[in-house]
PDB file of N, CA and C in Angstrom:
ATOM      1  N   ILE A   1       9.199 -19.122 -59.286  1.00 68.00           N
ATOM      2  CA  ILE A   1       9.280 -18.161 -58.695  1.00 68.00           C
ATOM      3  C   ILE A   1      11.029 -17.866 -58.544  1.00 68.00           C
ATOM      4  N   SER A   2      11.390 -16.593 -58.669  1.00 82.00           N
ATOM      5  CA  SER A   2      12.829 -16.090 -58.685  1.00 82.00           C
ATOM      6  C   SER A   2      13.308 -15.969 -57.556  1.00 82.00           C
ATOM      7  N   LEU A   3      14.737 -16.334 -57.093  1.00 82.00           N
ATOM      8  CA  LEU A   3      15.501 -15.940 -55.858  1.00 82.00           C
ATOM      9  C   LEU A   3      14.878 -14.674 -55.425  1.00 82.00           C
ATOM     10  N   PRO A   4      15.326 -13.440 -56.154  1.00 88.00           N
ATOM     11  CA  PRO A   4      14.969 -12.288 -55.476  1.00 88.00           C
ATOM     12  C   PRO A   4      13.465 -11.898 -55.046  1.00 88.00           C
ATOM     13  N   SER A   5      12.417 -12.677 -56.057  1.00 92.00           N
ATOM     14  CA  SER A   5      11.084 -12.619 -55.645  1.00 92.00           C
ATOM     15  C   SER A   5      10.842 -12.982 -54.372  1.00 92.00           C
ATOM     16  N   ALA A   6      11.421 -14.277 -54.293  1.00 94.00           N
ATOM     17  CA  ALA A   6      11.139 -15.064 -52.926  1.00 94.00           C
ATOM     18  C   ALA A   6      11.418 -14.348 -51.911  1.00 94.00           C
ATOM     19  N   GLU A   7      13.046 -13.849 -51.966  1.00 96.00           N
ATOM     20  CA  GLU A   7      13.297 -13.118 -50.715  1.00 96.00           C
ATOM     21  C   GLU A   7      12.575 -11.807 -50.242  1.00 96.00           C
ATOM     22  N   LYS A   8      12.182 -11.353 -51.426  1.00 96.00           N
ATOM     23  CA  LYS A   8      11.417 -10.290 -51.178  1.00 96.00           C
ATOM     24  C   LYS A   8       9.985 -10.523 -50.431  1.00 96.00           C
ATOM     25  N   ILE A   9       9.353 -11.525 -50.950  1.00 97.00           N
ATOM     26  CA  ILE A   9       8.076 -11.864 -49.967  1.00 97.00           C
ATOM     27  C   ILE A   9       8.452 -12.266 -48.692  1.00 97.00           C
ATOM     28  N   LEU A  10       9.531 -12.995 -48.571  1.00 97.00           N
ATOM     29  CA  LEU A  10      10.026 -13.417 -47.016  1.00 97.00           C
ATOM     30  C   LEU A  10       9.899 -12.079 -46.371  1.00 97.00           C
ATOM     31  N   LEU A  11      11.195 -11.158 -46.778  1.00 98.00           N
ATOM     32  CA  LEU A  11      10.934  -9.939 -46.231  1.00 98.00           C
ATOM     33  C   LEU A  11      10.204  -9.246 -45.755  1.00 98.00           C
ATOM     34  N   PHE A  12       9.088  -8.913 -46.806  1.00 98.00           N
ATOM     35  CA  PHE A  12       7.929  -8.048 -46.783  1.00 98.00           C
ATOM     36  C   PHE A  12       6.844  -8.627 -45.791  1.00 98.00           C
ATOM     37  N   THR A  13       7.041  -9.873 -45.609  1.00 98.00           N
ATOM     38  CA  THR A  13       5.886 -10.754 -44.712  1.00 98.00           C
ATOM     39  C   THR A  13       6.421 -11.029 -43.269  1.00 98.00           C
ATOM     40  N   GLY A  14       7.564 -10.457 -43.073  1.00 98.00           N
ATOM     41  CA  GLY A  14       8.435 -10.492 -42.016  1.00 98.00           C
ATOM     42  C   GLY A  14       8.846 -11.697 -41.220  1.00 98.00           C
ATOM     43  N   GLN A  15       8.979 -12.649 -42.469  1.00 97.00           N
ATOM     44  CA  GLN A  15       9.385 -14.048 -42.297  1.00 97.00           C
ATOM     45  C   GLN A  15      10.663 -14.216 -42.084  1.00 97.00           C
ATOM     46  N   GLU A  16      11.468 -13.263 -42.776  1.00 97.00           N
ATOM     47  CA  GLU A  16      13.069 -13.851 -42.885  1.00 97.00           C
ATOM     48  C   GLU A  16      13.914 -12.204 -43.037  1.00 97.00           C
ATOM     49  N   PRO A  17      14.674 -12.080 -42.013  1.00 98.00           N
ATOM     50  CA  PRO A  17      15.460 -10.754 -41.956  1.00 98.00           C
ATOM     51  C   PRO A  17      16.513 -10.902 -42.859  1.00 98.00           C
ATOM     52  N   ILE A  18      16.493 -10.689 -44.451  1.00 97.00           N
ATOM     53  CA  ILE A  18      17.285 -10.688 -45.371  1.00 97.00           C
ATOM     54  C   ILE A  18      17.407  -9.712 -46.360  1.00 97.00           C
ATOM     55  N   LEU A  19      18.175  -9.281 -46.922  1.00 97.00           N
ATOM     56  CA  LEU A  19      18.154  -8.126 -47.934  1.00 97.00           C
ATOM     57  C   LEU A  19      17.690  -8.652 -48.986  1.00 97.00           C
ATOM     58  N   ALA A  20      16.685  -8.323 -49.531  1.00 97.00           N
ATOM     59  CA  ALA A  20      16.037  -8.612 -50.743  1.00 97.00           C
ATOM     60  C   ALA A  20      16.692  -7.424 -51.725  1.00 97.00           C
ATOM     61  N   LEU A  21      17.025  -7.875 -52.929  1.00 96.00           N
ATOM     62  CA  LEU A  21      17.682  -6.953 -54.094  1.00 96.00           C
ATOM     63  C   LEU A  21      16.807  -6.846 -55.211  1.00 96.00           C
ATOM     64  N   ASP A  22      16.199  -5.574 -55.833  1.00 95.00           N
ATOM     65  CA  ASP A  22      15.793  -6.113 -57.330  1.00 95.00           C
ATOM     66  C   ASP A  22      16.872  -5.741 -58.120  1.00 95.00           C
ATOM     67  N   SER A  23      16.951  -5.554 -59.351  1.00 95.00           N
ATOM     68  CA  SER A  23      18.024  -5.270 -60.053  1.00 95.00           C
ATOM     69  C   SER A  23      18.553  -3.883 -60.141  1.00 95.00           C
ATOM     70  N   ASN A  24      17.660  -3.074 -59.855  1.00 97.00           N
ATOM     71  CA  ASN A  24      18.371  -1.506 -59.504  1.00 97.00           C
ATOM     72  C   ASN A  24      19.015  -1.363 -58.515  1.00 97.00           C
ATOM     73  N   GLY A  25      18.621  -1.865 -57.081  1.00 97.00           N
ATOM     74  CA  GLY A  25      19.304  -2.037 -55.929  1.00 97.00           C
ATOM     75  C   GLY A  25      20.618  -2.699 -56.080  1.00 97.00           C
ATOM     76  N   LEU A  26      20.760  -3.907 -56.698  1.00 97.00           N
ATOM     77  CA  LEU A  26      21.641  -4.730 -56.878  1.00 97.00           C
ATOM     78  C   LEU A  26      22.667  -4.067 -57.796  1.00 97.00           C
ATOM     79  N   ARG A  27      22.477  -2.993 -58.881  1.00 97.00           N
ATOM     80  CA  ARG A  27      23.323  -2.190 -59.642  1.00 97.00           C
ATOM     81  C   ARG A  27      23.872  -1.353 -58.708  1.00 97.00           C
ATOM     82  N   ALA A  28      23.258  -0.645 -57.776  1.00 97.00           N
ATOM     83  CA  ALA A  28      23.661   0.403 -57.287  1.00 97.00           C
ATOM     84  C   ALA A  28      24.556  -0.154 -56.024  1.00 97.00           C
ATOM     85  N   LEU A  29      24.166  -1.479 -55.276  1.00 97.00           N
ATOM     86  CA  LEU A  29      25.248  -1.984 -54.406  1.00 97.00           C
ATOM     87  C   LEU A  29      26.390  -2.335 -55.108  1.00 97.00           C
ATOM     88  N   VAL A  30      26.431  -2.999 -56.096  1.00 97.00           N
ATOM     89  CA  VAL A  30      27.662  -3.405 -56.862  1.00 97.00           C
ATOM     90  C   VAL A  30      28.616  -2.103 -57.113  1.00 97.00           C
ATOM     91  N   ARG A  31      28.022  -1.019 -57.918  1.00 97.00           N
ATOM     92  CA  ARG A  31      28.890   0.224 -58.049  1.00 97.00           C
ATOM     93  C   ARG A  31      29.382   0.996 -56.927  1.00 97.00           C
ATOM     94  N   LEU A  32      28.767   0.728 -55.815  1.00 96.00           N
ATOM     95  CA  LEU A  32      29.019   1.451 -54.432  1.00 96.00           C
ATOM     96  C   LEU A  32      30.160   0.462 -53.916  1.00 96.00           C
ATOM     97  N   GLY A  33      30.734  -0.787 -54.387  1.00 96.00           N
ATOM     98  CA  GLY A  33      31.473  -1.579 -53.877  1.00 96.00           C
ATOM     99  C   GLY A  33      31.375  -2.674 -53.065  1.00 96.00           C
ATOM    100  N   TYR A  34      29.866  -3.034 -52.868  1.00 97.00           N
ATOM    101  CA  TYR A  34      29.493  -4.200 -52.312  1.00 97.00           C
ATOM    102  C   TYR A  34      29.308  -5.399 -53.160  1.00 97.00           C
ATOM    103  N   GLY A  35      30.200  -6.106 -53.029  1.00 95.00           N
ATOM    104  CA  GLY A  35      30.177  -7.375 -54.106  1.00 95.00           C
ATOM    105  C   GLY A  35      30.746  -7.120 -55.189  1.00 95.00           C
ATOM    106  N   HIS A  36      30.669  -8.120 -56.251  1.00 94.00           N
ATOM    107  CA  HIS A  36      31.008  -7.784 -57.482  1.00 94.00           C
ATOM    108  C   HIS A  36      30.141  -8.095 -58.364  1.00 94.00           C
ATOM    109  N   ASP A  37      30.470  -7.648 -59.758  1.00 94.00           N
ATOM    110  CA  ASP A  37      29.523  -7.834 -60.789  1.00 94.00           C
ATOM    111  C   ASP A  37      30.082  -9.248 -61.462  1.00 94.00           C
ATOM    112  N   ASP A  38      29.194  -9.918 -61.778  1.00 96.00           N
ATOM    113  CA  ASP A  38      29.499 -11.133 -62.532  1.00 96.00           C
ATOM    114  C   ASP A  38      28.500 -11.264 -63.682  1.00 96.00           C
ATOM    115  N   PRO A  39      28.833 -12.052 -64.725  1.00 96.00           N
ATOM    116  CA  PRO A  39      28.240 -12.464 -65.896  1.00 96.00           C
ATOM    117  C   PRO A  39      26.753 -13.094 -65.379  1.00 96.00           C
ATOM    118  N   ASN A  40      27.219 -14.103 -64.047  1.00 95.00           N
ATOM    119  CA  ASN A  40      25.956 -14.903 -63.534  1.00 95.00           C
ATOM    120  C   ASN A  40      25.396 -13.942 -62.355  1.00 95.00           C
ATOM    121  N   TYR A  41      23.947 -13.677 -62.660  1.00 94.00           N
ATOM    122  CA  TYR A  41      23.061 -12.727 -62.148  1.00 94.00           C
ATOM    123  C   TYR A  41      23.036 -13.243 -60.642  1.00 94.00           C
ATOM    124  N   THR A  42      22.935 -14.366 -60.309  1.00 94.00           N
ATOM    125  CA  THR A  42      22.686 -15.067 -58.864  1.00 94.00           C
ATOM    126  C   THR A  42      23.856 -14.789 -58.249  1.00 94.00           C
ATOM    127  N   THR A  43      25.275 -14.897 -59.136  1.00 96.00           N
ATOM    128  CA  THR A  43      26.516 -14.891 -58.169  1.00 96.00           C
ATOM    129  C   THR A  43      26.585 -13.361 -57.732  1.00 96.00           C
ATOM    130  N   SER A  44      26.300 -12.373 -58.585  1.00 97.00           N
ATOM    131  CA  SER A  44      26.602 -10.963 -58.405  1.00 97.00           C
ATOM    132  C   SER A  44      25.313 -10.733 -57.296  1.00 97.00           C
ATOM    133  N   TYR A  45      24.247 -11.265 -57.307  1.00 96.00           N
ATOM    134  CA  TYR A  45      23.114 -10.806 -56.435  1.00 96.00           C
ATOM    135  C   TYR A  45      23.899 -11.378 -54.919  1.00 96.00           C
ATOM    136  N   ARG A  46      24.469 -12.493 -54.793  1.00 97.00           N
ATOM    137  CA  ARG A  46      24.667 -13.133 -53.715  1.00 97.00           C
ATOM    138  C   ARG A  46      25.872 -12.250 -53.027  1.00 97.00           C
ATOM    139  N   SER A  47      26.850 -12.009 -53.749  1.00 97.00           N
ATOM    140  CA  SER A  47      28.066 -11.286 -53.554  1.00 97.00           C
ATOM    141  C   SER A  47      27.692  -9.942 -52.759  1.00 97.00           C
ATOM    142  N   ALA A  48      26.864  -9.280 -53.716  1.00 98.00           N
ATOM    143  CA  ALA A  48      26.175  -7.938 -52.932  1.00 98.00           C
ATOM    144  C   ALA A  48      25.615  -8.101 -51.803  1.00 98.00           C
ATOM    145  N   GLN A  49      24.407  -8.957 -51.615  1.00 97.00           N
ATOM    146  CA  GLN A  49      23.928  -9.384 -50.695  1.00 97.00           C
ATOM    147  C   GLN A  49      24.787  -9.662 -49.381  1.00 97.00           C
ATOM    148  N   SER A  50      25.544 -10.617 -49.641  1.00 97.00           N
ATOM    149  CA  SER A  50      26.306 -11.007 -48.187  1.00 97.00           C
ATOM    150  C   SER A  50      27.127  -9.644 -47.782  1.00 97.00           C
ATOM    151  N   ALA A  51      27.906  -8.860 -48.754  1.00 98.00           N
ATOM    152  CA  ALA A  51      28.571  -7.986 -48.396  1.00 98.00           C
ATOM    153  C   ALA A  51      27.772  -6.475 -47.661  1.00 98.00           C
ATOM    154  N   ALA A  52      26.490  -6.399 -48.108  1.00 98.00           N
ATOM    155  CA  ALA A  52      25.585  -5.576 -47.648  1.00 98.00           C
ATOM    156  C   ALA A  52      25.233  -5.848 -46.065  1.00 98.00           C
ATOM    157  N   MET A  53      24.852  -7.288 -45.955  1.00 97.00           N
ATOM    158  CA  MET A  53      23.990  -7.899 -44.855  1.00 97.00           C
ATOM    159  C   MET A  53      25.372  -7.720 -43.879  1.00 97.00           C
ATOM    160  N   ARG A  54      26.588  -7.825 -44.025  1.00 97.00           N
ATOM    161  CA  ARG A  54      27.663  -7.704 -42.580  1.00 97.00           C
ATOM    162  C   ARG A  54      27.371  -5.939 -42.141  1.00 97.00           C
ATOM    163  N   GLU A  55      26.979  -5.065 -42.695  1.00 97.00           N
ATOM    164  CA  GLU A  55      26.623  -3.699 -42.257  1.00 97.00           C
ATOM    165  C   GLU A  55      25.084  -3.674 -41.923  1.00 97.00           C
ATOM    166  N   LEU A  56      24.256  -4.351 -42.005  1.00 98.00           N
ATOM    167  CA  LEU A  56      22.955  -4.194 -41.718  1.00 98.00           C
ATOM    168  C   LEU A  56      22.406  -5.229 -40.510  1.00 98.00           C
ATOM    169  N   PRO A  57      21.470  -4.504 -39.672  1.00 98.00           N
ATOM    170  CA  PRO A  57      21.137  -5.206 -38.537  1.00 98.00           C
ATOM    171  C   PRO A  57      20.123  -6.461 -39.242  1.00 98.00           C
ATOM    172  N   PRO A  58      20.006  -7.646 -38.453  1.00 97.00           N
ATOM    173  CA  PRO A  58      19.167  -8.637 -39.053  1.00 97.00           C
ATOM    174  C   PRO A  58      17.707  -8.087 -38.695  1.00 97.00           C
ATOM    175  N   ASP A  59      16.946  -7.042 -39.149  1.00 98.00           N
ATOM    176  CA  ASP A  59      15.632  -6.465 -38.662  1.00 98.00           C
ATOM    177  C   ASP A  59      14.942  -6.180 -39.713  1.00 98.00           C
ATOM    178  N   CYS A  60      13.592  -6.946 -39.851  1.00 98.00           N
ATOM    179  CA  CYS A  60      12.963  -6.783 -41.219  1.00 98.00           C
ATOM    180  C   CYS A  60      12.719  -5.504 -41.403  1.00 98.00           C
ATOM    181  N   ALA A  61      12.140  -4.572 -40.681  1.00 98.00           N
ATOM    182  CA  ALA A  61      12.083  -3.106 -40.686  1.00 98.00           C
ATOM    183  C   ALA A  61      13.117  -2.385 -41.395  1.00 98.00           C
ATOM    184  N   VAL A  62      14.202  -2.435 -40.965  1.00 98.00           N
ATOM    185  CA  VAL A  62      15.430  -2.047 -41.437  1.00 98.00           C
ATOM    186  C   VAL A  62      15.647  -2.320 -43.010  1.00 98.00           C
ATOM    187  N   LEU A  63      15.677  -3.645 -43.162  1.00 98.00           N
ATOM    188  CA  LEU A  63      16.012  -4.353 -44.260  1.00 98.00           C
ATOM    189  C   LEU A  63      14.812  -3.986 -45.562  1.00 98.00           C
ATOM    190  N   GLN A  64      13.527  -3.719 -45.087  1.00 98.00           N
ATOM    191  CA  GLN A  64      12.642  -3.502 -46.041  1.00 98.00           C
ATOM    192  C   GLN A  64      12.818  -1.703 -46.289  1.00 98.00           C
ATOM    193  N   SER A  65      13.291  -1.057 -45.265  1.00 98.00           N
ATOM    194  CA  SER A  65      13.704   0.334 -45.860  1.00 98.00           C
ATOM    195  C   SER A  65      14.912   0.242 -46.640  1.00 98.00           C
ATOM    196  N   ALA A  66      15.864  -0.487 -46.384  1.00 98.00           N
ATOM    197  CA  ALA A  66      16.995  -0.515 -47.375  1.00 98.00           C
ATOM    198  C   ALA A  66      16.486  -1.035 -48.709  1.00 98.00           C
ATOM    199  N   TYR A  67      15.843  -2.043 -49.036  1.00 98.00           N
ATOM    200  CA  TYR A  67      15.391  -2.531 -49.959  1.00 98.00           C
ATOM    201  C   TYR A  67      14.785  -1.238 -50.995  1.00 98.00           C
ATOM    202  N   GLN A  68      13.842  -0.669 -50.222  1.00 98.00           N
ATOM    203  CA  GLN A  68      13.070   0.438 -50.900  1.00 98.00           C
ATOM    204  C   GLN A  68      13.970   1.506 -51.186  1.00 98.00           C
ATOM    205  N   LEU A  69      15.001   2.025 -50.498  1.00 97.00           N
ATOM    206  CA  LEU A  69      15.940   2.950 -50.916  1.00 97.00           C
ATOM    207  C   LEU A  69      16.778   2.787 -51.784  1.00 97.00           C
ATOM    208  N   LEU A  70      17.416   1.262 -51.724  1.00 98.00           N
ATOM    209  CA  LEU A  70      18.233   0.961 -52.765  1.00 98.00           C
ATOM    210  C   LEU A  70      17.489   0.929 -54.064  1.00 98.00           C
ATOM    211  N   GLN A  71      16.301   0.297 -54.150  1.00 97.00           N
ATOM    212  CA  GLN A  71      15.446   0.178 -55.398  1.00 97.00           C
ATOM    213  C   GLN A  71      15.344   1.723 -56.020  1.00 97.00           C
ATOM    214  N   HIS A  72      14.890   2.704 -55.227  1.00 98.00           N
ATOM    215  CA  HIS A  72      14.454   3.985 -55.910  1.00 98.00           C
ATOM    216  C   HIS A  72      15.804   4.455 -56.138  1.00 98.00           C
ATOM    217  N   HIS A  73      16.937   4.432 -55.559  1.00 98.00           N
ATOM    218  CA  HIS A  73      18.314   5.083 -56.069  1.00 98.00           C
ATOM    219  C   HIS A  73      18.793   4.337 -57.380  1.00 98.00           C
ATOM    220  N   GLY A  74      18.653   3.318 -57.196  1.00 97.00           N
ATOM    221  CA  GLY A  74      19.014   2.345 -58.579  1.00 97.00           C
ATOM    222  C   GLY A  74      18.196   2.612 -59.909  1.00 97.00           C
ATOM    223  N   ARG A  75      16.742   3.104 -59.342  1.00 97.00           N
ATOM    224  CA  ARG A  75      15.878   3.412 -60.751  1.00 97.00           C
ATOM    225  C   ARG A  75      15.871   4.890 -61.113  1.00 97.00           C
ATOM    226  N   VAL A  76      16.003   5.995 -59.937  1.00 97.00           N
ATOM    227  CA  VAL A  76      16.397   7.343 -60.454  1.00 97.00           C
ATOM    228  C   VAL A  76      17.630   7.910 -60.436  1.00 97.00           C
ATOM    229  N   THR A  77      18.770   7.633 -59.822  1.00 97.00           N
ATOM    230  CA  THR A  77      19.935   7.895 -59.694  1.00 97.00           C
ATOM    231  C   THR A  77      21.056   7.146 -60.360  1.00 97.00           C
ATOM    232  N   CYS A  78      21.060   6.130 -59.852  1.00 97.00           N
ATOM    233  CA  CYS A  78      22.351   5.226 -60.329  1.00 97.00           C
ATOM    234  C   CYS A  78      21.688   4.114 -61.497  1.00 97.00           C
ATOM    235  N   LYS A  79      21.270   4.798 -62.685  1.00 96.00           N
ATOM    236  CA  LYS A  79      20.550   4.037 -63.408  1.00 96.00           C
ATOM    237  C   LYS A  79      21.713   3.404 -64.413  1.00 96.00           C
ATOM    238  N   ARG A  80      21.258   3.050 -65.609  1.00 94.00           N
ATOM    239  CA  ARG A  80      22.258   2.139 -66.511  1.00 94.00           C
ATOM    240  C   ARG A  80      23.095   3.267 -66.898  1.00 94.00           C
ATOM    241  N   GLN A  81      22.774   4.332 -67.345  1.00 95.00           N
ATOM    242  CA  GLN A  81      23.446   5.396 -67.635  1.00 95.00           C
ATOM    243  C   GLN A  81      23.313   6.366 -66.226  1.00 95.00           C
ATOM    244  N   PRO A  82      24.322   6.423 -65.223  1.00 95.00           N
ATOM    245  CA  PRO A  82      24.268   6.773 -64.033  1.00 95.00           C
ATOM    246  C   PRO A  82      24.280   8.562 -63.899  1.00 95.00           C
ATOM    247  N   ARG A  83      23.711   8.970 -63.276  1.00 96.00           N
ATOM    248  CA  ARG A  83      23.468  10.331 -62.974  1.00 96.00           C
ATOM    249  C   ARG A  83      24.506  10.670 -61.925  1.00 96.00           C
ATOM    250  N   CYS A  84      25.758  10.633 -61.743  1.00 96.00           N
ATOM    251  CA  CYS A  84      26.588  10.630 -60.747  1.00 96.00           C
ATOM    252  C   CYS A  84      26.786  12.032 -60.298  1.00 96.00           C
ATOM    253  N   GLY A  85      26.442  13.251 -61.168  1.00 95.00           N
ATOM    254  CA  GLY A  85      26.436  14.670 -60.967  1.00 95.00           C
ATOM    255  C   GLY A  85      25.404  15.071 -60.099  1.00 95.00           C
ATOM    256  N   VAL A  86      24.353  14.240 -59.483  1.00 96.00           N
ATOM    257  CA  VAL A  86      23.231  14.560 -58.763  1.00 96.00           C
ATOM    258  C   VAL A  86      23.288  13.581 -57.672  1.00 96.00           C
ATOM    259  N   CYS A  87      24.033  12.577 -57.595  1.00 96.00           N
ATOM    260  CA  CYS A  87      24.163  11.498 -56.732  1.00 96.00           C
ATOM    261  C   CYS A  87      24.628  11.876 -55.224  1.00 96.00           C
ATOM    262  N   PRO A  88      23.984  11.932 -54.165  1.00 96.00           N
ATOM    263  CA  PRO A  88      24.426  12.454 -52.752  1.00 96.00           C
ATOM    264  C   PRO A  88      25.848  11.014 -52.424  1.00 96.00           C
ATOM    265  N   LEU A  89      25.678  10.090 -52.942  1.00 95.00           N
ATOM    266  CA  LEU A  89      26.844   9.298 -52.563  1.00 95.00           C
ATOM    267  C   LEU A  89      28.086   9.208 -53.646  1.00 95.00           C
ATOM    268  N   ALA A  90      28.218  10.156 -54.621  1.00 95.00           N
ATOM    269  CA  ALA A  90      29.137   9.948 -55.311  1.00 95.00           C
ATOM    270  C   ALA A  90      30.553  10.188 -55.065  1.00 95.00           C
ATOM    271  N   ALA A  91      30.616  10.771 -53.669  1.00 94.00           N
ATOM    272  CA  ALA A  91      31.981  11.387 -53.094  1.00 94.00           C
ATOM    273  C   ALA A  91      32.459   9.928 -52.300  1.00 94.00           C
ATOM    274  N   ASP A  92      31.572   8.996 -52.305  1.00 92.00           N
ATOM    275  CA  ASP A  92      32.296   7.668 -51.793  1.00 92.00           C
ATOM    276  C   ASP A  92      32.030   6.463 -52.874  1.00 92.00           C
ATOM    277  N   CYS A  93      31.560   6.775 -53.913  1.00 94.00           N
ATOM    278  CA  CYS A  93      31.414   5.673 -55.020  1.00 94.00           C
ATOM    279  C   CYS A  93      32.719   5.600 -55.911  1.00 94.00           C
ATOM    280  N   PRO A  94      33.310   4.226 -55.796  1.00 93.00           N
ATOM    281  CA  PRO A  94      34.353   4.116 -56.668  1.00 93.00           C
ATOM    282  C   PRO A  94      33.905   4.162 -58.210  1.00 93.00           C
ATOM    283  N   GLU A  95      32.674   3.829 -58.535  1.00 88.00           N
ATOM    284  CA  GLU A  95      32.371   4.218 -60.131  1.00 88.00           C
ATOM    285  C   GLU A  95      32.455   5.690 -60.561  1.00 88.00           C
ATOM    286  N   SER A  96      32.262   6.450 -59.531  1.00 83.00           N
ATOM    287  CA  SER A  96      32.394   7.738 -59.965  1.00 83.00           C
ATOM    288  C   SER A  96      33.639   8.660 -59.801  1.00 83.00           C
ATOM    289  N   GLN A  97      34.473   7.914 -59.227  1.00 76.00           N
ATOM    290  CA  GLN A  97      35.984   8.609 -59.186  1.00 76.00           C
ATOM    291  C   GLN A  97      36.562   8.633 -60.376  1.00 76.00           C
TER     292      GLN A  97
END
């Protein structure tokens, strides 16, 4: 089982208040300036997760919502070819500047 999958299970079962990320959410966070992109997926994952967790409470319900919102944003708007023109976060996004 992969690290993101294990953390997602821990988060959604209420066992661990940790920001689990899928690839879509990770991409969105890195573009927004949380953490850094690295050729090593685990390094990118940990850097973005750590940066975002500094601004989030250690509450499973909040982190579950964050997971779902980031996943949706990364899948629909902040895709591999981002749709910055329709993004509500574009004004604060370093990537769209």
